[in-house]
N, CA and C atoms as an extended XYZ file, in Angstrom:
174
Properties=species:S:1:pos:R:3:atomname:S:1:resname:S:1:resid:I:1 pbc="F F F"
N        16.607      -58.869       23.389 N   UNK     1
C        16.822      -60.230       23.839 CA  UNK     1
C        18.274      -60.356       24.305 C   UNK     1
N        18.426      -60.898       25.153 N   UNK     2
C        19.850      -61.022       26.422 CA  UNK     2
C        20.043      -62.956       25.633 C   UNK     2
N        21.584      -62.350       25.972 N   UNK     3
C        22.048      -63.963       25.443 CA  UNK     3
C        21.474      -64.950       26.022 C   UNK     3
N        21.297      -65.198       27.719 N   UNK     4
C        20.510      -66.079       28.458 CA  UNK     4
C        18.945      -66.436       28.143 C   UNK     4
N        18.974      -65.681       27.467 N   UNK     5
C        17.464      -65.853       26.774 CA  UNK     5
C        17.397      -66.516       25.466 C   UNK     5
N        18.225      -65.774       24.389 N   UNK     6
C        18.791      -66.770       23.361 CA  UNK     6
C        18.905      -68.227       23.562 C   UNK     6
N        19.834      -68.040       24.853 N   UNK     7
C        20.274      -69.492       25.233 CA  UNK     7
C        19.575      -70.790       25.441 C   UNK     7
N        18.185      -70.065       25.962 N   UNK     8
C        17.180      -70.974       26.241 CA  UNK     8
C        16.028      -71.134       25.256 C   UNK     8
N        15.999      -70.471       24.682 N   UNK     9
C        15.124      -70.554       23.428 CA  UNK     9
C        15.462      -71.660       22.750 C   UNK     9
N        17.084      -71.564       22.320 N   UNK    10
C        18.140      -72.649       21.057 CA  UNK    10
C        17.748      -73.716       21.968 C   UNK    10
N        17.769      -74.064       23.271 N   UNK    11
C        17.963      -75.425       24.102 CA  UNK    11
C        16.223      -76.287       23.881 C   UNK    11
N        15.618      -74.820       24.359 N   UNK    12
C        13.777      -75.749       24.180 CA  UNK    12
C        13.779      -75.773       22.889 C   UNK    12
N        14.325      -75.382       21.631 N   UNK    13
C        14.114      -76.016       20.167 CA  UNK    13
C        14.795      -77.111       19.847 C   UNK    13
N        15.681      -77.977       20.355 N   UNK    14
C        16.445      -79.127       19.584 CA  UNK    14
C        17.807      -78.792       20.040 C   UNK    14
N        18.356      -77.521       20.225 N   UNK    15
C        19.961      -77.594       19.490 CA  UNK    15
C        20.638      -77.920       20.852 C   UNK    15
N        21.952      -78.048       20.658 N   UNK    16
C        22.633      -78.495       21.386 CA  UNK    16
C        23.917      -77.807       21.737 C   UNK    16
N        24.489      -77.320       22.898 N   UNK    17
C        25.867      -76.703       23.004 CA  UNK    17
C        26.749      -77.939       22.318 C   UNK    17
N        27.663      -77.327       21.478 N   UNK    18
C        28.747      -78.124       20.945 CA  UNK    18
C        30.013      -77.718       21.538 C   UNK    18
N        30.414      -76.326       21.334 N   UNK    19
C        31.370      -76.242       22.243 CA  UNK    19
C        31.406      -74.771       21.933 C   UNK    19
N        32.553      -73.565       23.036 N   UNK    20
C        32.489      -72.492       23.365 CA  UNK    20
C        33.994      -72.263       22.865 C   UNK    20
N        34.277      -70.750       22.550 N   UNK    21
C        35.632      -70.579       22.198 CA  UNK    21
C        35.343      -68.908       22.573 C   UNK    21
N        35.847      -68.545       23.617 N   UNK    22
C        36.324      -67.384       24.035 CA  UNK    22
C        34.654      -66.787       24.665 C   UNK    22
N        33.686      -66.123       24.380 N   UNK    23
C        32.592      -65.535       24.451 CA  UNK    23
C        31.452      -66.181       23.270 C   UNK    23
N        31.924      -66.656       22.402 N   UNK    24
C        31.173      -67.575       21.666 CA  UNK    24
C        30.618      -68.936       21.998 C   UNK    24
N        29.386      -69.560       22.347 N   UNK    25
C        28.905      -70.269       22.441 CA  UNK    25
C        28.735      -70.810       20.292 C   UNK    25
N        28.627      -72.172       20.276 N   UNK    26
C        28.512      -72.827       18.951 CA  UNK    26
C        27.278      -73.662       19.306 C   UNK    26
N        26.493      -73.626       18.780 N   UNK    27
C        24.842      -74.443       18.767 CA  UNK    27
C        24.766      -75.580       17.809 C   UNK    27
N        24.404      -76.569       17.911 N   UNK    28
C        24.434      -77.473       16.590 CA  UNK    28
C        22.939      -78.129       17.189 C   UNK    28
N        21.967      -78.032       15.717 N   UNK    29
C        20.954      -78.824       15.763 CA  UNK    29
C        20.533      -79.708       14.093 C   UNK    29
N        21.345      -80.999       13.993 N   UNK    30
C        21.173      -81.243       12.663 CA  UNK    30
C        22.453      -80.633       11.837 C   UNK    30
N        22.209      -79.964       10.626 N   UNK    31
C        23.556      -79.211       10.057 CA  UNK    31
C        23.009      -77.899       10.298 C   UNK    31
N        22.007      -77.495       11.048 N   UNK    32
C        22.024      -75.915       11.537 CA  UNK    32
C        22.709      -75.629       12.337 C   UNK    32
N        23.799      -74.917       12.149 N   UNK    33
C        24.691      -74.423       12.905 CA  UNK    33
C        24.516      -72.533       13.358 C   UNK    33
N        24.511      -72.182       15.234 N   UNK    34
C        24.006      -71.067       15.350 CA  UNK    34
C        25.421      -70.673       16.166 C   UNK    34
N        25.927      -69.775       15.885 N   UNK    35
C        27.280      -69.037       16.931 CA  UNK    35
C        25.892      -67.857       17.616 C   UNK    35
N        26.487      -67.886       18.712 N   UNK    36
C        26.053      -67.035       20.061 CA  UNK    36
C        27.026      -66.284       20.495 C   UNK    36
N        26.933      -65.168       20.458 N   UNK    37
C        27.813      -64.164       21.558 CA  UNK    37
C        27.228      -64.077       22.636 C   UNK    37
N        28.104      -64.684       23.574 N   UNK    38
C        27.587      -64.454       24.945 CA  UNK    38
C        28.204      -63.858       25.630 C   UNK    38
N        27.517      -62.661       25.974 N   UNK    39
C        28.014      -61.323       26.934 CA  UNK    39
C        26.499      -60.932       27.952 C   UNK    39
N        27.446      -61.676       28.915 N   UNK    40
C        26.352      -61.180       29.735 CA  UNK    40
C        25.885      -59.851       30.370 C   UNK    40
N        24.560      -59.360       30.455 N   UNK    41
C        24.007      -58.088       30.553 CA  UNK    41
C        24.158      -57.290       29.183 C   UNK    41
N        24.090      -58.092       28.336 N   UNK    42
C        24.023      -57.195       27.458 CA  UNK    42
C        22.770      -57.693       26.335 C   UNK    42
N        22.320      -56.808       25.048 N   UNK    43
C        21.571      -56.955       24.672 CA  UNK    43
C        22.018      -57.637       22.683 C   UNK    43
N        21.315      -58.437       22.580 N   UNK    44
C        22.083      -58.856       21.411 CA  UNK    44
C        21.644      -58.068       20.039 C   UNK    44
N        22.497      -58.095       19.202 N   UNK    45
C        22.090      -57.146       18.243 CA  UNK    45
C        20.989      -57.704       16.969 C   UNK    45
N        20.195      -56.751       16.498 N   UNK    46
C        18.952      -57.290       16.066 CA  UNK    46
C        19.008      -58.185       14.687 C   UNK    46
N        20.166      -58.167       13.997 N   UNK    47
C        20.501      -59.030       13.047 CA  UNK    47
C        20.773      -60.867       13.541 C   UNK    47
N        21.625      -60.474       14.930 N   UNK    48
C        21.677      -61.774       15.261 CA  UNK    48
C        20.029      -62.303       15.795 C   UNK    48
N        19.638      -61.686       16.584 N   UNK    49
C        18.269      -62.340       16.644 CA  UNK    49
C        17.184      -62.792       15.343 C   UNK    49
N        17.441      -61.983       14.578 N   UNK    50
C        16.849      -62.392       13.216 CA  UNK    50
C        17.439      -63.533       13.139 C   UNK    50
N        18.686      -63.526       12.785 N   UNK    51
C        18.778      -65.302       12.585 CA  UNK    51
C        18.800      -66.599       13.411 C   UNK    51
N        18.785      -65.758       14.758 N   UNK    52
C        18.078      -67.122       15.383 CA  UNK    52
C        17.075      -67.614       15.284 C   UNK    52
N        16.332      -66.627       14.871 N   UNK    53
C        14.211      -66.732       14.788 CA  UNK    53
C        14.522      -67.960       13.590 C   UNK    53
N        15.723      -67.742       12.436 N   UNK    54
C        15.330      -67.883       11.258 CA  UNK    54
C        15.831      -69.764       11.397 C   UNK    54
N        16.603      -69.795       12.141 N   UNK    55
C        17.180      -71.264       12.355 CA  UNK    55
C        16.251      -71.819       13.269 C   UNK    55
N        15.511      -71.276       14.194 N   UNK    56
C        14.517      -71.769       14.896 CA  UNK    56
C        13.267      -72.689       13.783 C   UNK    56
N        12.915      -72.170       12.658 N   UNK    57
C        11.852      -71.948       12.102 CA  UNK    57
C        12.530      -73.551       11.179 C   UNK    57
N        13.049      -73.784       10.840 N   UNK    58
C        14.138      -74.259        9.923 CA  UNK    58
C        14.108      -75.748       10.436 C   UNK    58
């Protein structure tokens, strides 16, 4: 999964860009809070996708 994909997943569930600091995107939906590394063309690592699934669900 590519950050742009992440990206749109967090947006069709609720959350909301709060704000960005360097390559980090910050997600806020409620007090779930999701940091994003966003590097584009690249592939995100499988721990972080685990916890997006897991804040998705949440």
């Amino acid at each position: 999964m590519t950050a742009k994909e992440a990206e749109k997943l967090l947006l069709q569930n609720g959350f909301i860009l709060l704000r960005q600091k360097g390559s980090h995107r910050i997600y806020l939906k409620g007090k779930i809070r999701q940091v994003l590394p966003f590097h584009a063309g690249q592939t995100l690592h499988p721990k972080i996708v685990k916890e997006i699934m897991e804040n998705i669900d949440k």
